[in-house]
Coordinates of C-alpha atoms in Angstrom, one line a residue:
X1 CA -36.7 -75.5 -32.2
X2 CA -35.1 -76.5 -29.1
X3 CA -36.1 -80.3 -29.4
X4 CA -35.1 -80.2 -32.9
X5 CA -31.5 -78.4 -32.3
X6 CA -31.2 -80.7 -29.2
X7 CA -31.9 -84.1 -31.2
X8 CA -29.4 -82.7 -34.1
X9 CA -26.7 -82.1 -31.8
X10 CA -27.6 -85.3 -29.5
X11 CA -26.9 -87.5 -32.9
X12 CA -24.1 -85.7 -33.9
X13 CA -22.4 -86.7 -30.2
X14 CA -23.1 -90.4 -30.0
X15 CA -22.2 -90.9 -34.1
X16 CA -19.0 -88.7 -34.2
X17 CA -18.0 -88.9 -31.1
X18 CA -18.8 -91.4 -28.7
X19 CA -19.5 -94.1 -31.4
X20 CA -16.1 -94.5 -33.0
X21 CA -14.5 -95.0 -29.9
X22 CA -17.1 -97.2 -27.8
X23 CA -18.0 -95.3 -25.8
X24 CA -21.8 -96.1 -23.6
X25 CA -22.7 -93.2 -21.4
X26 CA -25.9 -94.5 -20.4
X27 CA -29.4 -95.0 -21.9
X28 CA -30.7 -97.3 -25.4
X29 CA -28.0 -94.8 -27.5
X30 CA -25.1 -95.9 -25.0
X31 CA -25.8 -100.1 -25.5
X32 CA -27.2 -99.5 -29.0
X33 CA -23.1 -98.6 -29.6
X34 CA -22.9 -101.2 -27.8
X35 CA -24.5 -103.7 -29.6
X36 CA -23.1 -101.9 -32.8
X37 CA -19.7 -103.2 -32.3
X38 CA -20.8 -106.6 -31.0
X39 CA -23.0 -107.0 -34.3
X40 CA -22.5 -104.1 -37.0
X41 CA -26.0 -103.0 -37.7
X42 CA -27.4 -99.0 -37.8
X43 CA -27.4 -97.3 -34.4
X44 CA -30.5 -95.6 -35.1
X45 CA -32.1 -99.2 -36.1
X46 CA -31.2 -100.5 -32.8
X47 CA -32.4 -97.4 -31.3
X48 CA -35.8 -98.0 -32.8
X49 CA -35.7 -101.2 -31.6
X50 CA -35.9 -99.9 -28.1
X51 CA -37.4 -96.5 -27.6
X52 CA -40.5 -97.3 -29.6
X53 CA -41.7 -100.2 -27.6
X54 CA -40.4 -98.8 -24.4
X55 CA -42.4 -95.6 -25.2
X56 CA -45.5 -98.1 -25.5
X57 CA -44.9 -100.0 -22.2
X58 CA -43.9 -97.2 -20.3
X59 CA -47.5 -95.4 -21.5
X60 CA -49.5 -98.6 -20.8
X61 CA -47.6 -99.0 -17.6
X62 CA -47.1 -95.1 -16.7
X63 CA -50.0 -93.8 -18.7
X64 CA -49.1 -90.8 -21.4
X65 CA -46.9 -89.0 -18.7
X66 CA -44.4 -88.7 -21.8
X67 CA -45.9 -85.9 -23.9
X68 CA -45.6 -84.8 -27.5
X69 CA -42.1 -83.7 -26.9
X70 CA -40.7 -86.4 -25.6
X71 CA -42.0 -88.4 -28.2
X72 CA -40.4 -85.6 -31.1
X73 CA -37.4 -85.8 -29.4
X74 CA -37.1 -89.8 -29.6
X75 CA -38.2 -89.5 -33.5
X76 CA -35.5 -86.1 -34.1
X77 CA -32.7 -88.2 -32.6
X78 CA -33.3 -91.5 -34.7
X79 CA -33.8 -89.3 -37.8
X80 CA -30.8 -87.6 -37.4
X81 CA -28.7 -90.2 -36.3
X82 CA -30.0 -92.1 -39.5
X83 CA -29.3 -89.0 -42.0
X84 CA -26.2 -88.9 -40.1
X85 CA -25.1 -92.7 -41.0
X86 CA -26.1 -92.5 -44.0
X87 CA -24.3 -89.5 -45.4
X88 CA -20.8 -89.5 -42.9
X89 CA -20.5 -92.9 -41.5
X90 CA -18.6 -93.5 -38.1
X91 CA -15.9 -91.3 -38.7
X92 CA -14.2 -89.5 -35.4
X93 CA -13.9 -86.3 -35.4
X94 CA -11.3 -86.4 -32.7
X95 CA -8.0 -88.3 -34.0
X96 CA -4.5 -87.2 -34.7
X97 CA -4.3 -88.6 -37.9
X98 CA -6.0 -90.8 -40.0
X99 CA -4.8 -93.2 -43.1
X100 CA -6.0 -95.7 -45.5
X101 CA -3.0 -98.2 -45.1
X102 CA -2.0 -99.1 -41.4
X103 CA 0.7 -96.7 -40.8
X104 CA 4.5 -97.9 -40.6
X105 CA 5.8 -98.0 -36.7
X106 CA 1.9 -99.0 -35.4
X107 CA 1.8 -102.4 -35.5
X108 CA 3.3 -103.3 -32.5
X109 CA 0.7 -100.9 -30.5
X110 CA -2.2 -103.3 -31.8
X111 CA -2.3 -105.8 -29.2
X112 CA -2.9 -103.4 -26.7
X113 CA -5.9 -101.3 -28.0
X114 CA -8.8 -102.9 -27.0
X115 CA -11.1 -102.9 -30.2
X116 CA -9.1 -106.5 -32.3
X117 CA -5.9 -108.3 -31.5
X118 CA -5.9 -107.5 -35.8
X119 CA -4.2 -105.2 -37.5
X120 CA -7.7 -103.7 -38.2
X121 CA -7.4 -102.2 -33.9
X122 CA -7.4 -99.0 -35.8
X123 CA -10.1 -99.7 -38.3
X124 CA -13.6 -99.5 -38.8
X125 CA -15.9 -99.1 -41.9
X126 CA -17.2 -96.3 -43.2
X127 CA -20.8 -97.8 -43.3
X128 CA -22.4 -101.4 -43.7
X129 CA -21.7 -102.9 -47.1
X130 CA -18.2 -101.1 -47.6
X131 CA -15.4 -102.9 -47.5
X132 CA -12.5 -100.4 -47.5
X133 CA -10.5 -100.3 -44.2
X134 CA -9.6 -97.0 -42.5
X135 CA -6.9 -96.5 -39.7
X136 CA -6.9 -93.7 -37.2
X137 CA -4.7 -92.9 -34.1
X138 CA -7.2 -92.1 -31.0
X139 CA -7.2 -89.6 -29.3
X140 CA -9.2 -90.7 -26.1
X141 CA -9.2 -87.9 -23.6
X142 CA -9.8 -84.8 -26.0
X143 CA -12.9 -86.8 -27.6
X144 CA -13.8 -88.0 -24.0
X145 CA -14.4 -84.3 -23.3
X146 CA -15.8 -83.1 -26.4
X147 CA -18.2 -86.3 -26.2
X148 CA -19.4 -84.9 -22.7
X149 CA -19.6 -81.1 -23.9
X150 CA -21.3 -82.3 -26.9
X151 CA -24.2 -84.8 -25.0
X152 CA -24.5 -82.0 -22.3
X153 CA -25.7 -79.2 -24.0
X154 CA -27.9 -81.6 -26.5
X155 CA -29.5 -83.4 -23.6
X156 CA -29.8 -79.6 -21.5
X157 CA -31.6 -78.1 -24.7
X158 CA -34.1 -80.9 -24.8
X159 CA -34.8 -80.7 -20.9
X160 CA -35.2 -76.7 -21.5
X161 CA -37.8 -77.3 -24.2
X162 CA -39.9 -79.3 -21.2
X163 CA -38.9 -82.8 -23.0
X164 CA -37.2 -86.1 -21.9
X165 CA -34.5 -88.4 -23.6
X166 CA -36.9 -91.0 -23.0
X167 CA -35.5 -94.7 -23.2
X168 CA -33.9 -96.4 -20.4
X169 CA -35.5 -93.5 -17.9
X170 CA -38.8 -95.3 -18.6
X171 CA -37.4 -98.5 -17.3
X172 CA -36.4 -96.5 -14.3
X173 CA -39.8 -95.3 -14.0
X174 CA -41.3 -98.1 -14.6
X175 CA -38.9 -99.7 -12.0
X176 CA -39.2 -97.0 -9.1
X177 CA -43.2 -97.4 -9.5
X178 CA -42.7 -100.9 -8.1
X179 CA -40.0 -100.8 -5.6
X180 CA -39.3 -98.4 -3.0
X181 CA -35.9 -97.5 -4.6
X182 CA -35.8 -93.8 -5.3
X183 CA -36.2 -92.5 -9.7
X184 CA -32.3 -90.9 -8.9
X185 CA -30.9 -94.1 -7.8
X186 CA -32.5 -96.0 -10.4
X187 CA -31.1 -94.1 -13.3
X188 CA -27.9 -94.2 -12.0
X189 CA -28.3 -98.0 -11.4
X190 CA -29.7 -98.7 -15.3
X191 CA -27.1 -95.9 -16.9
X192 CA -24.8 -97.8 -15.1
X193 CA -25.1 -101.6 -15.7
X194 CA -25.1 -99.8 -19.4
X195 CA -22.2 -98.6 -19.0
X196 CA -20.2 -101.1 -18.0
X197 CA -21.7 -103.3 -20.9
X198 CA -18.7 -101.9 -23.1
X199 CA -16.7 -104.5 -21.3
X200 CA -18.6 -107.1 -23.3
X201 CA -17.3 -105.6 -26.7
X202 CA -13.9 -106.9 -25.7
X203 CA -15.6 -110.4 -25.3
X204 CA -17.0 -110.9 -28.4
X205 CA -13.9 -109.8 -30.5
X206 CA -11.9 -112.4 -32.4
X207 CA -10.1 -114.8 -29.6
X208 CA -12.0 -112.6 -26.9
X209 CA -9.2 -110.9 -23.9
X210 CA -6.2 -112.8 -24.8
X211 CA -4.5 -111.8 -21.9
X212 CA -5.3 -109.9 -18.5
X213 CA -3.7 -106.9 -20.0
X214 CA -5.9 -106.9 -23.0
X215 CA -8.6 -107.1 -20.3
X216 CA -7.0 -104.1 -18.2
X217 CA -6.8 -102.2 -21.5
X218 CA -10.4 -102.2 -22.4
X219 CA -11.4 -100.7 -18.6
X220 CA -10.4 -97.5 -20.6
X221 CA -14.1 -98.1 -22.1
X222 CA -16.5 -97.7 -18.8
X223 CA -13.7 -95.3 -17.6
X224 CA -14.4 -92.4 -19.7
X225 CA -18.0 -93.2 -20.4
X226 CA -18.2 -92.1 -16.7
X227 CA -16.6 -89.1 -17.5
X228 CA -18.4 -88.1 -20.5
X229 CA -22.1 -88.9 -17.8
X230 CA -20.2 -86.6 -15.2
X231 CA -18.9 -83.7 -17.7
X232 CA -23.0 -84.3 -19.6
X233 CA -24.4 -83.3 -16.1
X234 CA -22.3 -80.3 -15.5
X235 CA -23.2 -79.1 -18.8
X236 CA -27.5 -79.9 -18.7
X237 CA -27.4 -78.2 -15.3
X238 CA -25.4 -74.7 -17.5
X239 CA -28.1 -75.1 -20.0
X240 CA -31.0 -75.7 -18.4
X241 CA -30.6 -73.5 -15.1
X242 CA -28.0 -71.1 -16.4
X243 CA -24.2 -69.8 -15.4
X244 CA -26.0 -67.6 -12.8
X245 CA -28.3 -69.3 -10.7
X246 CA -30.9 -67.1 -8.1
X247 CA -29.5 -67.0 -4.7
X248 CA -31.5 -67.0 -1.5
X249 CA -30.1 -64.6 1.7
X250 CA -30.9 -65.2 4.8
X251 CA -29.9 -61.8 6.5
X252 CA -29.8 -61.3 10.6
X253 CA -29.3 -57.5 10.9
X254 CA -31.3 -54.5 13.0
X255 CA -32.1 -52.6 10.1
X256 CA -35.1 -55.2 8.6
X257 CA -37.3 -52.7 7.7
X258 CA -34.5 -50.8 5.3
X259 CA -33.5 -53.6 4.0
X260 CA -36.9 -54.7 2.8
X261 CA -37.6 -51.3 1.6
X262 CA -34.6 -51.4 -0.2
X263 CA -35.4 -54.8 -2.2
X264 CA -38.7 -53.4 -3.1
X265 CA -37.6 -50.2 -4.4
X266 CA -34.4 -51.0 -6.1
X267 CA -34.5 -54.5 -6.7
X268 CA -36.5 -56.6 -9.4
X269 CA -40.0 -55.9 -8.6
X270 CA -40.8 -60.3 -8.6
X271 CA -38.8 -61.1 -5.5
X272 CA -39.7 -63.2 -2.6
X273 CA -39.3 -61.8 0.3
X274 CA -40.2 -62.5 4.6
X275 CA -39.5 -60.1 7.0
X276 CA -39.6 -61.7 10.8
X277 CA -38.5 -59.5 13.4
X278 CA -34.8 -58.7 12.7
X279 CA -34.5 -61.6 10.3
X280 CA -34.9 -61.4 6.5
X281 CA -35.5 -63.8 3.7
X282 CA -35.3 -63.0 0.2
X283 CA -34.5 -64.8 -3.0
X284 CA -33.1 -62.4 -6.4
X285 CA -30.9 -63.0 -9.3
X286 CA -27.6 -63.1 -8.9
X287 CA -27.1 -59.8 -9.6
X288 CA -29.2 -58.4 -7.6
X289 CA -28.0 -60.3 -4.8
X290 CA -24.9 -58.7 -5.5
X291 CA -26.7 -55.4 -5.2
X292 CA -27.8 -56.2 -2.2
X293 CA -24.9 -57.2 -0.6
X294 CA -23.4 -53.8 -0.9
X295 CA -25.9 -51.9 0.1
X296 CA -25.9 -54.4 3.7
X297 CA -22.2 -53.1 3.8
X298 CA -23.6 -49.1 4.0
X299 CA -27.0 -49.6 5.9
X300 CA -25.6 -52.3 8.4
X301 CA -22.2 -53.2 8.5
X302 CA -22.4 -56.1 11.6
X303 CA -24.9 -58.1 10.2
X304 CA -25.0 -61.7 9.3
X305 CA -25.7 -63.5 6.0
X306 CA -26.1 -66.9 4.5
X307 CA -25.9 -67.0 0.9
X308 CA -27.3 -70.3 -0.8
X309 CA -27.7 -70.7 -4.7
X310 CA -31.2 -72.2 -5.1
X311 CA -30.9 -74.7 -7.6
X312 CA -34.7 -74.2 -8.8
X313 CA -37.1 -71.5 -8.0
X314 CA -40.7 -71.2 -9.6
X315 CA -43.2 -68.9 -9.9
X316 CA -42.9 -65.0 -9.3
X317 CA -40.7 -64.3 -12.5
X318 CA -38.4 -67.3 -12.4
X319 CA -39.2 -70.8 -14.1
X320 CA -43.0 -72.0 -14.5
X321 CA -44.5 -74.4 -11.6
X322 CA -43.9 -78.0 -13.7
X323 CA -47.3 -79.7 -14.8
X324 CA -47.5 -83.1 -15.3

């Protein structure tokens, strides 16, 4: 259910959102909009395009490292982005208005939006095959941050079901098998050259940049993709790890043997904890860190802590030891 609800809400984000404005944050869904603007065809055709033989290379390369879910969520993406085509089109959600005859008092803003030099800058069409021109004032920011939002918790609800986005990570895979270059900096490398692709729409437009302004205009593009890959992270971290993530204290105090008595009486029975001397480890949910903050305050009052948030912890009642 989490795949499904994560592919649903992953196709919703790239064809309401990041689609009508060109937007490429990254992976085959960022170029296929890409490519969809160069060369109007279905996103999810491109799509298909890429993921399917890239989920074959990367398993003859990788072997089946993939697993079923990864593979359900590449087919729930394309079949809702599809379903998705078919029955809305490329609408925006975000826009502050949107008409079916250029509006009086815009004209003179078309040679600076970066989609034509035309007085279609506004326009797209509602799906292949329709000719009927629609016009709508952007809103870039507010859909720059809904796009993230959106993609974040899509892309975090996946992850939490123990899938992957698949597509361009298997390049990086297949890349970071080879070279001594580290998976992290490889996606950002791949997600990246992606992203500054949308530069390219502005090139294959009627008369290309006219001008360096045009060409200044149309940075706006790689701009807030970066934003929407930045705000995406925030969010898949929230989803996947939670608001309240376990902290681990490291506690320096004369009273060790209270305080350990204390976790293991009061505290949730799972926790981790190493006693040494006068030093204490111990990793607990963030509540009942907080617990155990305020009881230091009554049994020991001049110790010293160092509170770190772990950013994973497995095993003894927190997430599952990953398996391959």
């Amino acid at each position: 259910m989490l795949v499904i609800l994560g592919s649903f809400l992953f196709a919703v984000g790239d064809i309401m959102f990041a689609n009508p404005y060109h937007l490429a944050p990254g992976g085959t869904w960022g170029l296929s909009n890409v490519l969809h603007a160069i060369a109007p065809w279905k996103i999810s055709f491109y799509v298909i395009c890429m993921d399917i033989p890239l989920l074959i290379f990367g398993t003859w390369i990788l072997g089946p490292k993939f697993g079923i879910k990864t593979v359900a969520a590449t087919i729930f993406n394309i079949l809702f982005a599809f379903l998705i085509e078919m029955t809305w089109g490329y609408y925006p959600i975000i826009h502050q208005g949107i008409f079916d005859t250029m509006p009086a008092g815009l004209e003179n803003l078309v040679v600076v939006n970066e989609y034509s030099t035309s007085l279609e800058a506004f326009g797209f069409t509602i799906s292949e095959g329709v000719d009927k021109v629609f016009y709508f004032i952007p809103d870039y920011l507010l859909n720059t941050i809904v796009t993230g939002l959106v993609y974040g918790i899509a892309i975090g609800l996946i992850f939490r079901a123990g899938a992957t986005s698949g597509g361009s990570d298997i390049v990086s895979m297949v890349l970071h098998k080879y070279t001594k270059i580290s998976l992290g900096t490889l996606v950002i490398i791949v997600d990246g050259i992606i992203t500054f692709s949308t530069l390219f729409i502005g090139m294959f437009k009627e008369g290309g940049y006219g001008s360096i302004h045009e060409f200044t205009a149309s940075l706006r593009l790689p701009i807030n993709s970066f934003i929407v890959v930045f705000i995406e992270g925030v969010l898949i971290d929230l989803v996947v790890d939670g608001f309240k993530k376990p902290k681990t204290l490291i506690i320096r105090t004369s009273k060790a043997a209270e305080v350990a008595s204390f976790v293991k009486e009061n505290l949730q029975k799972k926790s981790e904890l190493i006693v040494n001397g006068d030093m204490v480890v111990v990793t607990l949910k963030h509540a009942d860190a907080t617990k155990l903050n305020i009881e230091l305050s009554k049994l020991d009052p001049e110790c010293f802590i160092t509170v770190m948030e772990s950013k994973e912890t497995y095993g003894l009642g927190y997430k599952s030891l990953p398996v391959e």
